[in-house]
XYZ file of C-alpha atoms in Angstrom:
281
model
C 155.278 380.154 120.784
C 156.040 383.440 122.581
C 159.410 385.065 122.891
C 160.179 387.230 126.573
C 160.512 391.155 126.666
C 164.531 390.692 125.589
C 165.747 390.338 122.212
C 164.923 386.660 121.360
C 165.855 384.810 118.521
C 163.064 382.221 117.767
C 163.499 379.230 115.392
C 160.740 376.993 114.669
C 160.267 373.247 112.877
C 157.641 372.490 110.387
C 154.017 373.017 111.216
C 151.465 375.685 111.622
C 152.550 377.677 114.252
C 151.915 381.131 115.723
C 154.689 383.071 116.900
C 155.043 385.877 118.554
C 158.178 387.602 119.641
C 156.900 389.988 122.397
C 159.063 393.301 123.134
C 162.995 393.392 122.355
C 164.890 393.172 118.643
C 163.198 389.792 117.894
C 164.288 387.705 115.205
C 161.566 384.996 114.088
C 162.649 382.248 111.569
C 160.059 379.837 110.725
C 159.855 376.369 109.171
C 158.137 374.686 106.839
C 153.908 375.086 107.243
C 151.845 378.223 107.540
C 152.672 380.101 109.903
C 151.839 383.213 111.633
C 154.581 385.921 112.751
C 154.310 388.443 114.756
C 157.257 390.663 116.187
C 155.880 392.854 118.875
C 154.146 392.780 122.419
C 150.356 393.411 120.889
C 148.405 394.255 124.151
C 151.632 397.018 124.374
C 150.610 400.803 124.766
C 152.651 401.452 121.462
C 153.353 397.857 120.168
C 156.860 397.846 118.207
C 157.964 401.191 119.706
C 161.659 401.308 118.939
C 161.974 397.558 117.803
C 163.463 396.499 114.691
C 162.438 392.630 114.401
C 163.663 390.289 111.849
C 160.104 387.979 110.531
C 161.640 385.463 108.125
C 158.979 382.530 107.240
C 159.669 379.179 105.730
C 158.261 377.310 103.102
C 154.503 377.333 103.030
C 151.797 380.015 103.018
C 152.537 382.822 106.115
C 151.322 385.471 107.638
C 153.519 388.442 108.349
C 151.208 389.928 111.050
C 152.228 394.345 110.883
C 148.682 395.000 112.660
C 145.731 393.855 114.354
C 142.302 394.417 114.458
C 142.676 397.217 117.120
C 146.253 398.349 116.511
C 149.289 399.196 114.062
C 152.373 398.041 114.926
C 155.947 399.962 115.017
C 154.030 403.091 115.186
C 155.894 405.548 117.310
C 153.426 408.236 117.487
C 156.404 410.837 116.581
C 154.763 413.780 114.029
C 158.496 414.708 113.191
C 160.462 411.541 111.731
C 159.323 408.966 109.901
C 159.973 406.123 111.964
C 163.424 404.551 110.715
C 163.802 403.034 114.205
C 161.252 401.160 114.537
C 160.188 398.392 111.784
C 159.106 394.932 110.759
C 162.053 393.676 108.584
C 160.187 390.617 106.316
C 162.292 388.016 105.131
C 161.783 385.345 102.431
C 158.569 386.791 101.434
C 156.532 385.293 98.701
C 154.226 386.650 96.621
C 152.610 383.628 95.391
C 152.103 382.554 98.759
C 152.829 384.382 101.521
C 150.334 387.493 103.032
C 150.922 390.725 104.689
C 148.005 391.066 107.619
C 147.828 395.402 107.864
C 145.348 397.082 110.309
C 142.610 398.652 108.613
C 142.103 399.567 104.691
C 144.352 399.260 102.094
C 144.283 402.762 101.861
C 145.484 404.226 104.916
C 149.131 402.906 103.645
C 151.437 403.484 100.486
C 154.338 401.759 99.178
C 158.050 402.865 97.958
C 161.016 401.573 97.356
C 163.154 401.255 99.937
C 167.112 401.349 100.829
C 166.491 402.425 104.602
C 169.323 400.845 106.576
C 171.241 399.619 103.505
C 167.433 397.353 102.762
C 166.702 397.075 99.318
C 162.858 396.066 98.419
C 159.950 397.329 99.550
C 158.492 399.768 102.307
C 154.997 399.888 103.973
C 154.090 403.426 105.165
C 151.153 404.413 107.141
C 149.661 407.541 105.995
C 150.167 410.845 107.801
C 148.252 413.760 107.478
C 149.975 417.260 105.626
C 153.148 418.104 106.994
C 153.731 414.747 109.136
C 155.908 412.462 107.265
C 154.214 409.238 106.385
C 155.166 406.208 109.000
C 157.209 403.431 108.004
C 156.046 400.100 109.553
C 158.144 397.739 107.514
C 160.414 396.605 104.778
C 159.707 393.403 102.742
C 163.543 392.728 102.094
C 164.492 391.776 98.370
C 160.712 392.051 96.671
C 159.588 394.755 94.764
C 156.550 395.478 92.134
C 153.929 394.853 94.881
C 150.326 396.533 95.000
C 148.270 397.262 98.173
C 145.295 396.352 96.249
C 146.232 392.807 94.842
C 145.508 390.002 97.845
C 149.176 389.978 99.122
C 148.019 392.778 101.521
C 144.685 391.757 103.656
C 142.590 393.267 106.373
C 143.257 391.890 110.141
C 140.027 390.363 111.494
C 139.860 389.425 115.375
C 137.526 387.198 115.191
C 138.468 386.705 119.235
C 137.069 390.486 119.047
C 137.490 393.876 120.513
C 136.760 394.123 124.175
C 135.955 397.856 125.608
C 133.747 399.593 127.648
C 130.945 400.459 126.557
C 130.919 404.185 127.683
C 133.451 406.579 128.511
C 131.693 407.611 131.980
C 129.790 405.393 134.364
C 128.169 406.650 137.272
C 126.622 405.524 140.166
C 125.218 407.064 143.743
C 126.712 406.113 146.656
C 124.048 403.962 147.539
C 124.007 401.294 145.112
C 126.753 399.375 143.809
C 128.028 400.128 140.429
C 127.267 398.491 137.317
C 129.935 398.669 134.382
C 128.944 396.960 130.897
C 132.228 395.710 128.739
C 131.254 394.724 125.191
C 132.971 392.325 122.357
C 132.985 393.809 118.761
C 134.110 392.591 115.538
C 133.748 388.873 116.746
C 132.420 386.812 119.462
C 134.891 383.224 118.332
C 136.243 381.319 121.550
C 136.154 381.647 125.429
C 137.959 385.160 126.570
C 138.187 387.068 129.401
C 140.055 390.476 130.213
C 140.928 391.898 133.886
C 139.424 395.530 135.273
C 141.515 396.783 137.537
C 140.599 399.621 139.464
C 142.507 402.824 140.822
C 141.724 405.662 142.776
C 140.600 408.917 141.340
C 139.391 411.650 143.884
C 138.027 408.321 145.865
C 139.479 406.396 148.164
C 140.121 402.467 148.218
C 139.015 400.933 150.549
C 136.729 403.385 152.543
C 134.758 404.375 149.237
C 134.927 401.509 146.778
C 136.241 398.007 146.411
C 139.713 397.719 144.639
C 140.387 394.860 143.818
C 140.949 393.697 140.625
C 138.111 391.855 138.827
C 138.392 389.005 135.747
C 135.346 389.357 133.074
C 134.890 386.151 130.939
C 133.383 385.790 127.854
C 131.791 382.577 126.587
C 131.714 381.698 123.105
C 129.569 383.953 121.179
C 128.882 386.100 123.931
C 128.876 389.899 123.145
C 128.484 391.623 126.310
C 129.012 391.406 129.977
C 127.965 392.992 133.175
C 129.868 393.745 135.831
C 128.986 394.868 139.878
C 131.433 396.922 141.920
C 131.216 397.348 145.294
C 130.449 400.756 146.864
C 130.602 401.806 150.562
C 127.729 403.697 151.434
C 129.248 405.490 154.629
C 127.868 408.297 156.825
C 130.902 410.662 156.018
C 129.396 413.628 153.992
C 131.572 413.905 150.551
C 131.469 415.548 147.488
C 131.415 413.228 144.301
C 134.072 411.243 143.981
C 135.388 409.291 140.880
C 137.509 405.729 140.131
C 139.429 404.993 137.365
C 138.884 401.865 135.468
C 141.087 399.947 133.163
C 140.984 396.837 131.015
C 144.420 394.531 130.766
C 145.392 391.505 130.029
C 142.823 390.692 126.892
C 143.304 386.463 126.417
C 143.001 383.779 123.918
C 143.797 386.310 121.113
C 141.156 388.930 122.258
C 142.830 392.766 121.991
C 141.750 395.740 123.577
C 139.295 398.405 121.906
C 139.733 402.256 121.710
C 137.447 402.293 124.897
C 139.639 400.929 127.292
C 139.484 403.036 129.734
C 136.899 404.605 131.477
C 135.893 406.800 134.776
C 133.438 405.474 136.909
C 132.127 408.658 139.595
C 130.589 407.501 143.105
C 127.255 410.775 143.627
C 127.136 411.364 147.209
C 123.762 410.405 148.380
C 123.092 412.638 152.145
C 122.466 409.976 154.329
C 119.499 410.392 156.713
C 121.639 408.911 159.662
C 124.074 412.093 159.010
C 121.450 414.773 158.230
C 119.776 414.083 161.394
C 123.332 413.872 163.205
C 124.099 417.603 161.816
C 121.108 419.147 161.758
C 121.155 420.239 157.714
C 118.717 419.588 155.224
């Protein structure tokens, strides 16, 4: 189940379920069975940014999901506050039970105790280097005496995986049409695709490249993929020109890698229709 980008308050019956609360001041309560909770928008630039979400589970082993394989969540990127704006409140947490999913190791966060907007229990902080105040990411309301290293706190694992490109830079001459490669790290489980779109740089759409918007799938266990883009090879006389690529929309639990974007730059090949047209070698 997946909440809209306002502030939704979720309720769900017994079960397993996953659910996720997308942007907005969510508030998640869950029933009986394991379920997974998640707060925040995940394929977000900043997932969490200025969202305080309420994840209360039910009976039954949960998840409280603060991170995923790719990202941290309430993060604000801020070096000068320690983001008390922007949390994952946990409610009804149980230690005998229940699990905190972080991104990362153990040891990129500490704990303390916490009484941040009247909240007694217990904070999770993500490290910050010297003279950046550590990053609170949430409060687990009413529970205190926890350790990072005991099994309450594990490691996210997409086993859906990571899809980037493979480089930063592509590049291809104005002859040929481009070939992009996207890859899937950290696990190749399920069917996924993700959409490249495509902008211009210093080129032009559609008198130097083809625009539109392209889906990649992924079959199970597949790792990589190859992709063409169309290039018009035209008898204008340009300088290199470049496009900017972008991968969106990651499904069926895949999330984006650090390489998601990417510049793909079109070398001007002299055609022999134009040098004999002008004369120049």
């Amino acid at each position: 189940m997946t909440g809209t980008a306002a502030a939704d308050n979720i309720r769900t019956g017994d079960g397993n379920d996953t659910i996720i609360g997308g942007a907005g001041n969510d508030t998640i309560n869950a029933g009986g069975g394991s379920d997974r909770l998640i707060g925040v928008a995940q394929n977000a630039v900043n997932p969490g940014l200025g969202e305080i979400d309420i994840l209360q589970g039910g009976a039954g082993g949960d998840i409280y999901i603060i991170g995923n394989a790719a990202t941290t969540f309430y993060d604000d990127g801020n070096t000068n506050t320690a983001g008390t704006t922007d949390y994952a409140r946990i409610v009804g947490f149980n230690a005998s039970e229940d699990l905190i999913q972080l991104t990362g190791p153990k040891t990129n966060y500490i704990l303390g105790t916490s009484s941040i907007g009247g909240i007694a229990g217990t904070a999770i902080y993500i490290k910050k280097p010297i003279g950046e105040p550590n990053e609170l990411i949430a409060i687990i309301e009413g529970v205190t005496g926890l350790n990072l290293d005991s099994n309450v706190f594990i490691e996210a694992q997409n086993e859906a995986g990571l899809l980037s490109f493979s480089q930063a830079t592509f590049s291809t001459p104005e002859s040929d049409n481009a070939t992009i490669t996207i890859t899937r790290e950290q696990g190749t489980v399920g069917a996924v695709s993700v959409t490249l779109a495509l902008t211009n740089g210093t080129a032009t759409a559609p008198s130097d490249y083809d625009n539109s918007t392209i889906t990649v799938n992924f079959a199970d266990g597949e790792n990589s993929k190859t992709i063409t883009i169309p290039i018009v090879n035209d008898t204008t006389y340009e300088s290199n020109e470049t496009v900017n690529l972008t991968l969106i929309n990651p499904t069926n639990g895949a999330s984006l890698g650090t390489q998601k974007t990417a510049t793909l730059t079109i070398r001007h090949v002299r055609n022999m229709n134009w040098v004999q047209k002008n004369g120049r070698k």
